[in-house]
């Protein structure tokens, strides 16, 4: 059985791949970066990790990262006679590997979208153009025109608006720091000026109301989906628009069609999560593409849509051919809910004025056997326990 190498194991979403593949007996090498602290290396605490490696990260030295990652693959290839499957959860690591693919490809099997299309997915303005080409609804968008002042831009807007960085994934910011929701011109001038200084010419979008949805996909080398999963955000933290703290598995044909059309237009390979906002049966709009692992990824595994294994099989060219219309909706359980207990409690408390019965809802989900926890596992408890300990002992 071909081995697996997983990078960026400090993120909780990497546990989805570790649990998916480890439970099938697939040997896993977990790669941490030197600048991460020992308690942050979440994957190292899993019983399913068979080998631990610590190397320089791409931010520290791209060349050192590539050289040492290649050395890991070379050792596995020499020992097993097969190139291991490489899983890359984070955009910055993805970008580095694509940039140096000629040095990595001899030692690994993987699906990663090319640099050009990764740029188009990460750049909000370029993404809006792709969305227009395939008729995927996108919020009305504008930006600071040539020779225009920020004040004049503020005066021509209809509020509320959302200001977004064009290349948010390139910034070392938390998700909630990558945009601002603004209600008036005075606040807009201050906020836009600050964001413009960090990354030039942020985009301004009409604020879209409604629920948040995600269509998650794995695409193979032929740019065809091998796994598709949909979820709805029920709560998030920060409440202004952070990662899901409570979410539910759903299926929506229209959003699936939008996501697949969009990713095919980008000649996608590997993992992606396409975010929408709006209402089922009403208007929905594309928000962004996460060209990486996403925060609620564990829900797909818990609902029976094994995305890491779908990727593993597609890399080994074992995926089945697709015929006719995509019909993934009956391949996993609908209505499964997942909760991150600490973050969901904070989300509930923040919303307590708007929803006085929120605490009752929180505890009903916490105690419900139909709601899964996002990280606590009886079969492999150490990563979840360590994550909770870190939240209390290493708060920044």
mmCIF file with all atom_site columns, C-alpha atoms in Angstrom, residues 133-334:
data_model
loop_
_atom_site.group_PDB
_atom_site.id
_atom_site.type_symbol
_atom_site.label_atom_id
_atom_site.label_alt_id
_atom_site.label_comp_id
_atom_site.label_asym_id
_atom_site.label_entity_id
_atom_site.label_seq_id
_atom_site.pdbx_PDB_ins_code
_atom_site.Cartn_x
_atom_site.Cartn_y
_atom_site.Cartn_z
_atom_site.occupancy
_atom_site.B_iso_or_equiv
_atom_site.pdbx_formal_charge
_atom_site.auth_seq_id
_atom_site.auth_comp_id
_atom_site.auth_asym_id
_atom_site.auth_atom_id
_atom_site.pdbx_PDB_model_num
ATOM 1   C CA . UNK A 1 133 ? -17.455 33.346 -17.812 1.00 0.00 ? 133 UNK A CA 1
ATOM 2   C CA . UNK A 1 134 ? -19.345 30.315 -16.412 1.00 0.00 ? 134 UNK A CA 1
ATOM 3   C CA . UNK A 1 135 ? -22.446 32.231 -15.195 1.00 0.00 ? 135 UNK A CA 1
ATOM 4   C CA . UNK A 1 136 ? -21.851 31.773 -11.467 1.00 0.00 ? 136 UNK A CA 1
ATOM 5   C CA . UNK A 1 137 ? -23.481 34.665 -9.531  1.00 0.00 ? 137 UNK A CA 1
ATOM 6   C CA . UNK A 1 138 ? -20.933 36.995 -7.925  1.00 0.00 ? 138 UNK A CA 1
ATOM 7   C CA . UNK A 1 139 ? -21.665 40.057 -5.754  1.00 0.00 ? 139 UNK A CA 1
ATOM 8   C CA . UNK A 1 140 ? -21.434 43.463 -7.432  1.00 0.00 ? 140 UNK A CA 1
ATOM 9   C CA . UNK A 1 141 ? -17.806 44.474 -7.061  1.00 0.00 ? 141 UNK A CA 1
ATOM 10  C CA . UNK A 1 142 ? -15.831 47.695 -7.465  1.00 0.00 ? 142 UNK A CA 1
ATOM 11  C CA . UNK A 1 143 ? -12.438 49.060 -6.477  1.00 0.00 ? 143 UNK A CA 1
ATOM 12  C CA . UNK A 1 144 ? -10.350 52.225 -6.289  1.00 0.00 ? 144 UNK A CA 1
ATOM 13  C CA . UNK A 1 145 ? -10.115 53.549 -9.833  1.00 0.00 ? 145 UNK A CA 1
ATOM 14  C CA . UNK A 1 146 ? -7.058  55.264 -11.284 1.00 0.00 ? 146 UNK A CA 1
ATOM 15  C CA . UNK A 1 147 ? -6.744  58.863 -10.002 1.00 0.00 ? 147 UNK A CA 1
ATOM 16  C CA . UNK A 1 148 ? -9.715  58.298 -7.643  1.00 0.00 ? 148 UNK A CA 1
ATOM 17  C CA . UNK A 1 149 ? -9.493  59.202 -3.958  1.00 0.00 ? 149 UNK A CA 1
ATOM 18  C CA . UNK A 1 150 ? -10.675 56.878 -1.219  1.00 0.00 ? 150 UNK A CA 1
ATOM 19  C CA . UNK A 1 151 ? -13.180 59.535 -0.164  1.00 0.00 ? 151 UNK A CA 1
ATOM 20  C CA . UNK A 1 152 ? -14.728 59.686 -3.644  1.00 0.00 ? 152 UNK A CA 1
ATOM 21  C CA . UNK A 1 153 ? -14.927 55.888 -3.682  1.00 0.00 ? 153 UNK A CA 1
ATOM 22  C CA . UNK A 1 154 ? -16.681 56.022 -0.309  1.00 0.00 ? 154 UNK A CA 1
ATOM 23  C CA . UNK A 1 155 ? -19.177 58.581 -1.625  1.00 0.00 ? 155 UNK A CA 1
ATOM 24  C CA . UNK A 1 156 ? -20.290 56.458 -4.586  1.00 0.00 ? 156 UNK A CA 1
ATOM 25  C CA . UNK A 1 157 ? -21.012 53.307 -2.587  1.00 0.00 ? 157 UNK A CA 1
ATOM 26  C CA . UNK A 1 158 ? -24.322 52.029 -1.260  1.00 0.00 ? 158 UNK A CA 1
ATOM 27  C CA . UNK A 1 159 ? -23.874 50.611 2.241   1.00 0.00 ? 159 UNK A CA 1
ATOM 28  C CA . UNK A 1 160 ? -23.335 48.153 3.809   1.00 0.00 ? 160 UNK A CA 1
ATOM 29  C CA . UNK A 1 161 ? -20.352 46.870 1.847   1.00 0.00 ? 161 UNK A CA 1
ATOM 30  C CA . UNK A 1 162 ? -17.593 44.316 2.350   1.00 0.00 ? 162 UNK A CA 1
ATOM 31  C CA . UNK A 1 163 ? -13.950 45.214 1.711   1.00 0.00 ? 163 UNK A CA 1
ATOM 32  C CA . UNK A 1 164 ? -11.754 42.237 0.775   1.00 0.00 ? 164 UNK A CA 1
ATOM 33  C CA . UNK A 1 165 ? -8.077  41.848 0.009   1.00 0.00 ? 165 UNK A CA 1
ATOM 34  C CA . UNK A 1 166 ? -7.376  40.709 -3.541  1.00 0.00 ? 166 UNK A CA 1
ATOM 35  C CA . UNK A 1 167 ? -4.835  38.107 -2.382  1.00 0.00 ? 167 UNK A CA 1
ATOM 36  C CA . UNK A 1 168 ? -6.079  37.316 1.117   1.00 0.00 ? 168 UNK A CA 1
ATOM 37  C CA . UNK A 1 169 ? -4.359  33.905 1.222   1.00 0.00 ? 169 UNK A CA 1
ATOM 38  C CA . UNK A 1 170 ? -0.954  35.581 0.940   1.00 0.00 ? 170 UNK A CA 1
ATOM 39  C CA . UNK A 1 171 ? -1.411  37.516 4.160   1.00 0.00 ? 171 UNK A CA 1
ATOM 40  C CA . UNK A 1 172 ? -0.592  36.021 7.539   1.00 0.00 ? 172 UNK A CA 1
ATOM 41  C CA . UNK A 1 173 ? -3.958  37.116 8.915   1.00 0.00 ? 173 UNK A CA 1
ATOM 42  C CA . UNK A 1 174 ? -6.724  35.259 10.668  1.00 0.00 ? 174 UNK A CA 1
ATOM 43  C CA . UNK A 1 175 ? -9.804  34.641 8.463   1.00 0.00 ? 175 UNK A CA 1
ATOM 44  C CA . UNK A 1 176 ? -11.832 37.365 10.176  1.00 0.00 ? 176 UNK A CA 1
ATOM 45  C CA . UNK A 1 177 ? -9.029  39.901 9.543   1.00 0.00 ? 177 UNK A CA 1
ATOM 46  C CA . UNK A 1 178 ? -9.093  39.421 5.773   1.00 0.00 ? 178 UNK A CA 1
ATOM 47  C CA . UNK A 1 179 ? -12.181 41.567 5.214   1.00 0.00 ? 179 UNK A CA 1
ATOM 48  C CA . UNK A 1 180 ? -14.287 44.311 6.821   1.00 0.00 ? 180 UNK A CA 1
ATOM 49  C CA . UNK A 1 181 ? -18.050 44.858 6.828   1.00 0.00 ? 181 UNK A CA 1
ATOM 50  C CA . UNK A 1 182 ? -18.683 48.628 6.729   1.00 0.00 ? 182 UNK A CA 1
ATOM 51  C CA . UNK A 1 183 ? -21.927 50.552 7.232   1.00 0.00 ? 183 UNK A CA 1
ATOM 52  C CA . UNK A 1 184 ? -21.030 54.172 6.396   1.00 0.00 ? 184 UNK A CA 1
ATOM 53  C CA . UNK A 1 185 ? -18.657 56.382 4.434   1.00 0.00 ? 185 UNK A CA 1
ATOM 54  C CA . UNK A 1 186 ? -16.634 57.650 7.404   1.00 0.00 ? 186 UNK A CA 1
ATOM 55  C CA . UNK A 1 187 ? -15.815 54.160 8.638   1.00 0.00 ? 187 UNK A CA 1
ATOM 56  C CA . UNK A 1 188 ? -15.105 53.121 5.075   1.00 0.00 ? 188 UNK A CA 1
ATOM 57  C CA . UNK A 1 189 ? -12.376 55.733 4.547   1.00 0.00 ? 189 UNK A CA 1
ATOM 58  C CA . UNK A 1 190 ? -10.515 54.669 7.680   1.00 0.00 ? 190 UNK A CA 1
ATOM 59  C CA . UNK A 1 191 ? -10.873 50.940 7.086   1.00 0.00 ? 191 UNK A CA 1
ATOM 60  C CA . UNK A 1 192 ? -10.072 51.062 3.372   1.00 0.00 ? 192 UNK A CA 1
ATOM 61  C CA . UNK A 1 193 ? -7.005  53.255 3.954   1.00 0.00 ? 193 UNK A CA 1
ATOM 62  C CA . UNK A 1 194 ? -5.643  50.781 6.470   1.00 0.00 ? 194 UNK A CA 1
ATOM 63  C CA . UNK A 1 195 ? -6.281  47.752 4.240   1.00 0.00 ? 195 UNK A CA 1
ATOM 64  C CA . UNK A 1 196 ? -4.923  49.567 1.172   1.00 0.00 ? 196 UNK A CA 1
ATOM 65  C CA . UNK A 1 197 ? -1.654  50.148 3.055   1.00 0.00 ? 197 UNK A CA 1
ATOM 66  C CA . UNK A 1 198 ? -1.384  46.416 3.816   1.00 0.00 ? 198 UNK A CA 1
ATOM 67  C CA . UNK A 1 199 ? -2.224  45.232 0.280   1.00 0.00 ? 199 UNK A CA 1
ATOM 68  C CA . UNK A 1 200 ? -3.020  47.699 -2.479  1.00 0.00 ? 200 UNK A CA 1
ATOM 69  C CA . UNK A 1 201 ? -6.466  48.213 -4.016  1.00 0.00 ? 201 UNK A CA 1
ATOM 70  C CA . UNK A 1 202 ? -8.754  45.941 -1.974  1.00 0.00 ? 202 UNK A CA 1
ATOM 71  C CA . UNK A 1 203 ? -12.059 45.100 -3.605  1.00 0.00 ? 203 UNK A CA 1
ATOM 72  C CA . UNK A 1 204 ? -15.418 46.425 -2.418  1.00 0.00 ? 204 UNK A CA 1
ATOM 73  C CA . UNK A 1 205 ? -18.462 44.173 -2.696  1.00 0.00 ? 205 UNK A CA 1
ATOM 74  C CA . UNK A 1 206 ? -22.141 44.547 -2.027  1.00 0.00 ? 206 UNK A CA 1
ATOM 75  C CA . UNK A 1 207 ? -22.915 42.941 1.319   1.00 0.00 ? 207 UNK A CA 1
ATOM 76  C CA . UNK A 1 208 ? -24.822 39.701 0.796   1.00 0.00 ? 208 UNK A CA 1
ATOM 77  C CA . UNK A 1 209 ? -27.188 38.483 3.511   1.00 0.00 ? 209 UNK A CA 1
ATOM 78  C CA . UNK A 1 210 ? -28.143 34.876 4.214   1.00 0.00 ? 210 UNK A CA 1
ATOM 79  C CA . UNK A 1 211 ? -26.481 31.665 5.315   1.00 0.00 ? 211 UNK A CA 1
ATOM 80  C CA . UNK A 1 212 ? -23.032 30.426 4.438   1.00 0.00 ? 212 UNK A CA 1
ATOM 81  C CA . UNK A 1 213 ? -22.569 27.255 2.386   1.00 0.00 ? 213 UNK A CA 1
ATOM 82  C CA . UNK A 1 214 ? -19.610 25.254 1.189   1.00 0.00 ? 214 UNK A CA 1
ATOM 83  C CA . UNK A 1 215 ? -19.241 22.858 -1.732  1.00 0.00 ? 215 UNK A CA 1
ATOM 84  C CA . UNK A 1 216 ? -16.091 20.809 -1.183  1.00 0.00 ? 216 UNK A CA 1
ATOM 85  C CA . UNK A 1 217 ? -14.509 18.814 -3.987  1.00 0.00 ? 217 UNK A CA 1
ATOM 86  C CA . UNK A 1 218 ? -11.659 16.531 -4.919  1.00 0.00 ? 218 UNK A CA 1
ATOM 87  C CA . UNK A 1 219 ? -10.641 16.697 -8.583  1.00 0.00 ? 219 UNK A CA 1
ATOM 88  C CA . UNK A 1 220 ? -8.444  14.146 -10.335 1.00 0.00 ? 220 UNK A CA 1
ATOM 89  C CA . UNK A 1 221 ? -5.731  14.579 -12.980 1.00 0.00 ? 221 UNK A CA 1
ATOM 90  C CA . UNK A 1 222 ? -8.394  14.717 -15.710 1.00 0.00 ? 222 UNK A CA 1
ATOM 91  C CA . UNK A 1 223 ? -10.040 17.690 -13.970 1.00 0.00 ? 223 UNK A CA 1
ATOM 92  C CA . UNK A 1 224 ? -13.081 15.610 -13.008 1.00 0.00 ? 224 UNK A CA 1
ATOM 93  C CA . UNK A 1 225 ? -14.635 15.470 -9.510  1.00 0.00 ? 225 UNK A CA 1
ATOM 94  C CA . UNK A 1 226 ? -14.122 12.226 -7.605  1.00 0.00 ? 226 UNK A CA 1
ATOM 95  C CA . UNK A 1 227 ? -15.816 13.436 -4.412  1.00 0.00 ? 227 UNK A CA 1
ATOM 96  C CA . UNK A 1 228 ? -18.265 16.268 -3.687  1.00 0.00 ? 228 UNK A CA 1
ATOM 97  C CA . UNK A 1 229 ? -19.658 17.327 -0.322  1.00 0.00 ? 229 UNK A CA 1
ATOM 98  C CA . UNK A 1 230 ? -21.959 20.185 0.713   1.00 0.00 ? 230 UNK A CA 1
ATOM 99  C CA . UNK A 1 231 ? -22.403 21.785 4.116   1.00 0.00 ? 231 UNK A CA 1
ATOM 100 C CA . UNK A 1 232 ? -24.268 24.684 5.686   1.00 0.00 ? 232 UNK A CA 1
ATOM 101 C CA . UNK A 1 233 ? -22.825 26.917 8.392   1.00 0.00 ? 233 UNK A CA 1
ATOM 102 C CA . UNK A 1 234 ? -25.101 27.100 11.420  1.00 0.00 ? 234 UNK A CA 1
ATOM 103 C CA . UNK A 1 235 ? -22.751 29.092 13.656  1.00 0.00 ? 235 UNK A CA 1
ATOM 104 C CA . UNK A 1 236 ? -19.299 30.590 13.179  1.00 0.00 ? 236 UNK A CA 1
ATOM 105 C CA . UNK A 1 237 ? -16.655 32.345 15.230  1.00 0.00 ? 237 UNK A CA 1
ATOM 106 C CA . UNK A 1 238 ? -15.956 35.187 15.042  1.00 0.00 ? 238 UNK A CA 1
ATOM 107 C CA . UNK A 1 239 ? -19.656 35.713 14.422  1.00 0.00 ? 239 UNK A CA 1
ATOM 108 C CA . UNK A 1 240 ? -18.964 38.400 11.798  1.00 0.00 ? 240 UNK A CA 1
ATOM 109 C CA . UNK A 1 241 ? -17.648 35.669 9.506   1.00 0.00 ? 241 UNK A CA 1
ATOM 110 C CA . UNK A 1 242 ? -15.073 33.240 10.835  1.00 0.00 ? 242 UNK A CA 1
ATOM 111 C CA . UNK A 1 243 ? -14.705 29.473 10.472  1.00 0.00 ? 243 UNK A CA 1
ATOM 112 C CA . UNK A 1 244 ? -17.669 27.196 11.183  1.00 0.00 ? 244 UNK A CA 1
ATOM 113 C CA . UNK A 1 245 ? -18.234 26.202 14.787  1.00 0.00 ? 245 UNK A CA 1
ATOM 114 C CA . UNK A 1 246 ? -21.458 24.282 14.074  1.00 0.00 ? 246 UNK A CA 1
ATOM 115 C CA . UNK A 1 247 ? -22.275 22.997 10.591  1.00 0.00 ? 247 UNK A CA 1
ATOM 116 C CA . UNK A 1 248 ? -24.506 20.456 8.877   1.00 0.00 ? 248 UNK A CA 1
ATOM 117 C CA . UNK A 1 249 ? -24.188 18.159 5.869   1.00 0.00 ? 249 UNK A CA 1
ATOM 118 C CA . UNK A 1 250 ? -26.623 19.046 3.061   1.00 0.00 ? 250 UNK A CA 1
ATOM 119 C CA . UNK A 1 251 ? -26.920 18.703 -0.702  1.00 0.00 ? 251 UNK A CA 1
ATOM 120 C CA . UNK A 1 252 ? -27.850 21.393 -3.211  1.00 0.00 ? 252 UNK A CA 1
ATOM 121 C CA . UNK A 1 253 ? -27.804 20.650 -6.946  1.00 0.00 ? 253 UNK A CA 1
ATOM 122 C CA . UNK A 1 254 ? -27.509 24.275 -7.996  1.00 0.00 ? 254 UNK A CA 1
ATOM 123 C CA . UNK A 1 255 ? -24.495 25.121 -5.832  1.00 0.00 ? 255 UNK A CA 1
ATOM 124 C CA . UNK A 1 256 ? -22.822 21.850 -6.823  1.00 0.00 ? 256 UNK A CA 1
ATOM 125 C CA . UNK A 1 257 ? -23.275 22.760 -10.481 1.00 0.00 ? 257 UNK A CA 1
ATOM 126 C CA . UNK A 1 258 ? -21.854 26.236 -9.880  1.00 0.00 ? 258 UNK A CA 1
ATOM 127 C CA . UNK A 1 259 ? -18.841 24.845 -8.000  1.00 0.00 ? 259 UNK A CA 1
ATOM 128 C CA . UNK A 1 260 ? -18.061 22.151 -10.553 1.00 0.00 ? 260 UNK A CA 1
ATOM 129 C CA . UNK A 1 261 ? -18.383 24.558 -13.495 1.00 0.00 ? 261 UNK A CA 1
ATOM 130 C CA . UNK A 1 262 ? -16.108 27.047 -11.737 1.00 0.00 ? 262 UNK A CA 1
ATOM 131 C CA . UNK A 1 263 ? -13.414 24.510 -10.852 1.00 0.00 ? 263 UNK A CA 1
ATOM 132 C CA . UNK A 1 264 ? -13.499 22.927 -14.294 1.00 0.00 ? 264 UNK A CA 1
ATOM 133 C CA . UNK A 1 265 ? -12.951 26.381 -15.793 1.00 0.00 ? 265 UNK A CA 1
ATOM 134 C CA . UNK A 1 266 ? -9.819  26.557 -13.631 1.00 0.00 ? 266 UNK A CA 1
ATOM 135 C CA . UNK A 1 267 ? -8.647  23.070 -14.740 1.00 0.00 ? 267 UNK A CA 1
ATOM 136 C CA . UNK A 1 268 ? -8.664  22.093 -11.086 1.00 0.00 ? 268 UNK A CA 1
ATOM 137 C CA . UNK A 1 269 ? -6.712  19.239 -9.522  1.00 0.00 ? 269 UNK A CA 1
ATOM 138 C CA . UNK A 1 270 ? -6.830  18.186 -5.878  1.00 0.00 ? 270 UNK A CA 1
ATOM 139 C CA . UNK A 1 271 ? -8.809  19.730 -3.001  1.00 0.00 ? 271 UNK A CA 1
ATOM 140 C CA . UNK A 1 272 ? -10.968 22.873 -3.024  1.00 0.00 ? 272 UNK A CA 1
ATOM 141 C CA . UNK A 1 273 ? -13.910 24.300 -1.117  1.00 0.00 ? 273 UNK A CA 1
ATOM 142 C CA . UNK A 1 274 ? -16.148 26.808 -2.912  1.00 0.00 ? 274 UNK A CA 1
ATOM 143 C CA . UNK A 1 275 ? -17.990 29.157 -0.548  1.00 0.00 ? 275 UNK A CA 1
ATOM 144 C CA . UNK A 1 276 ? -21.424 30.606 -1.251  1.00 0.00 ? 276 UNK A CA 1
ATOM 145 C CA . UNK A 1 277 ? -23.765 32.880 0.663   1.00 0.00 ? 277 UNK A CA 1
ATOM 146 C CA . UNK A 1 278 ? -27.516 33.264 0.317   1.00 0.00 ? 278 UNK A CA 1
ATOM 147 C CA . UNK A 1 279 ? -30.494 30.974 0.683   1.00 0.00 ? 279 UNK A CA 1
ATOM 148 C CA . UNK A 1 280 ? -31.384 27.544 -0.665  1.00 0.00 ? 280 UNK A CA 1
ATOM 149 C CA . UNK A 1 281 ? -34.168 28.122 -3.164  1.00 0.00 ? 281 UNK A CA 1
ATOM 150 C CA . UNK A 1 282 ? -33.312 31.835 -3.324  1.00 0.00 ? 282 UNK A CA 1
ATOM 151 C CA . UNK A 1 283 ? -30.354 33.890 -4.485  1.00 0.00 ? 283 UNK A CA 1
ATOM 152 C CA . UNK A 1 284 ? -26.871 32.542 -3.786  1.00 0.00 ? 284 UNK A CA 1
ATOM 153 C CA . UNK A 1 285 ? -23.570 34.219 -4.589  1.00 0.00 ? 285 UNK A CA 1
ATOM 154 C CA . UNK A 1 286 ? -19.997 33.009 -4.847  1.00 0.00 ? 286 UNK A CA 1
ATOM 155 C CA . UNK A 1 287 ? -17.829 34.296 -2.001  1.00 0.00 ? 287 UNK A CA 1
ATOM 156 C CA . UNK A 1 288 ? -14.452 32.668 -2.565  1.00 0.00 ? 288 UNK A CA 1
ATOM 157 C CA . UNK A 1 289 ? -12.526 29.478 -3.260  1.00 0.00 ? 289 UNK A CA 1
ATOM 158 C CA . UNK A 1 290 ? -10.424 27.915 -0.533  1.00 0.00 ? 290 UNK A CA 1
ATOM 159 C CA . UNK A 1 291 ? -7.740  26.093 -2.576  1.00 0.00 ? 291 UNK A CA 1
ATOM 160 C CA . UNK A 1 292 ? -6.674  24.081 0.459   1.00 0.00 ? 292 UNK A CA 1
ATOM 161 C CA . UNK A 1 293 ? -8.030  22.122 3.414   1.00 0.00 ? 293 UNK A CA 1
ATOM 162 C CA . UNK A 1 294 ? -10.943 23.935 5.061   1.00 0.00 ? 294 UNK A CA 1
ATOM 163 C CA . UNK A 1 295 ? -11.972 24.287 8.696   1.00 0.00 ? 295 UNK A CA 1
ATOM 164 C CA . UNK A 1 296 ? -15.106 22.121 8.513   1.00 0.00 ? 296 UNK A CA 1
ATOM 165 C CA . UNK A 1 297 ? -13.449 19.344 6.493   1.00 0.00 ? 297 UNK A CA 1
ATOM 166 C CA . UNK A 1 298 ? -13.934 16.804 9.293   1.00 0.00 ? 298 UNK A CA 1
ATOM 167 C CA . UNK A 1 299 ? -17.711 16.960 8.788   1.00 0.00 ? 299 UNK A CA 1
ATOM 168 C CA . UNK A 1 300 ? -17.381 15.343 5.366   1.00 0.00 ? 300 UNK A CA 1
ATOM 169 C CA . UNK A 1 301 ? -15.572 12.356 6.864   1.00 0.00 ? 301 UNK A CA 1
ATOM 170 C CA . UNK A 1 302 ? -18.102 12.050 9.677   1.00 0.00 ? 302 UNK A CA 1
ATOM 171 C CA . UNK A 1 303 ? -20.989 12.094 7.177   1.00 0.00 ? 303 UNK A CA 1
ATOM 172 C CA . UNK A 1 304 ? -19.421 9.341  5.090   1.00 0.00 ? 304 UNK A CA 1
ATOM 173 C CA . UNK A 1 305 ? -17.795 11.351 2.292   1.00 0.00 ? 305 UNK A CA 1
ATOM 174 C CA . UNK A 1 306 ? -14.162 10.269 2.601   1.00 0.00 ? 306 UNK A CA 1
ATOM 175 C CA . UNK A 1 307 ? -12.416 13.043 0.688   1.00 0.00 ? 307 UNK A CA 1
ATOM 176 C CA . UNK A 1 308 ? -8.813  12.222 1.691   1.00 0.00 ? 308 UNK A CA 1
ATOM 177 C CA . UNK A 1 309 ? -9.229  8.629  0.519   1.00 0.00 ? 309 UNK A CA 1
ATOM 178 C CA . UNK A 1 310 ? -10.877 9.821  -2.712  1.00 0.00 ? 310 UNK A CA 1
ATOM 179 C CA . UNK A 1 311 ? -7.773  11.949 -3.297  1.00 0.00 ? 311 UNK A CA 1
ATOM 180 C CA . UNK A 1 312 ? -5.468  9.045  -2.390  1.00 0.00 ? 312 UNK A CA 1
ATOM 181 C CA . UNK A 1 313 ? -7.206  6.770  -4.894  1.00 0.00 ? 313 UNK A CA 1
ATOM 182 C CA . UNK A 1 314 ? -7.286  9.374  -7.661  1.00 0.00 ? 314 UNK A CA 1
ATOM 183 C CA . UNK A 1 315 ? -3.565  10.031 -7.305  1.00 0.00 ? 315 UNK A CA 1
ATOM 184 C CA . UNK A 1 316 ? -2.954  6.308  -7.762  1.00 0.00 ? 316 UNK A CA 1
ATOM 185 C CA . UNK A 1 317 ? -5.177  6.406  -10.858 1.00 0.00 ? 317 UNK A CA 1
ATOM 186 C CA . UNK A 1 318 ? -7.694  4.086  -9.190  1.00 0.00 ? 318 UNK A CA 1
ATOM 187 C CA . UNK A 1 319 ? -10.701 6.404  -9.432  1.00 0.00 ? 319 UNK A CA 1
ATOM 188 C CA . UNK A 1 320 ? -13.615 5.179  -11.553 1.00 0.00 ? 320 UNK A CA 1
ATOM 189 C CA . UNK A 1 321 ? -14.656 6.918  -14.748 1.00 0.00 ? 321 UNK A CA 1
ATOM 190 C CA . UNK A 1 322 ? -17.615 9.280  -14.495 1.00 0.00 ? 322 UNK A CA 1
ATOM 191 C CA . UNK A 1 323 ? -20.591 8.852  -16.773 1.00 0.00 ? 323 UNK A CA 1
ATOM 192 C CA . UNK A 1 324 ? -23.238 11.447 -17.448 1.00 0.00 ? 324 UNK A CA 1
ATOM 193 C CA . UNK A 1 325 ? -24.580 13.827 -14.808 1.00 0.00 ? 325 UNK A CA 1
ATOM 194 C CA . UNK A 1 326 ? -22.842 14.062 -11.462 1.00 0.00 ? 326 UNK A CA 1
ATOM 195 C CA . UNK A 1 327 ? -24.926 12.433 -8.716  1.00 0.00 ? 327 UNK A CA 1
ATOM 196 C CA . UNK A 1 328 ? -22.906 12.479 -5.521  1.00 0.00 ? 328 UNK A CA 1
ATOM 197 C CA . UNK A 1 329 ? -25.784 13.530 -3.258  1.00 0.00 ? 329 UNK A CA 1
ATOM 198 C CA . UNK A 1 330 ? -26.747 10.033 -2.126  1.00 0.00 ? 330 UNK A CA 1
ATOM 199 C CA . UNK A 1 331 ? -23.199 9.018  -1.283  1.00 0.00 ? 331 UNK A CA 1
ATOM 200 C CA . UNK A 1 332 ? -23.144 10.418 2.241   1.00 0.00 ? 332 UNK A CA 1
ATOM 201 C CA . UNK A 1 333 ? -25.532 11.017 5.114   1.00 0.00 ? 333 UNK A CA 1
ATOM 202 C CA . UNK A 1 334 ? -27.462 14.279 5.136   1.00 0.00 ? 334 UNK A CA 1
#
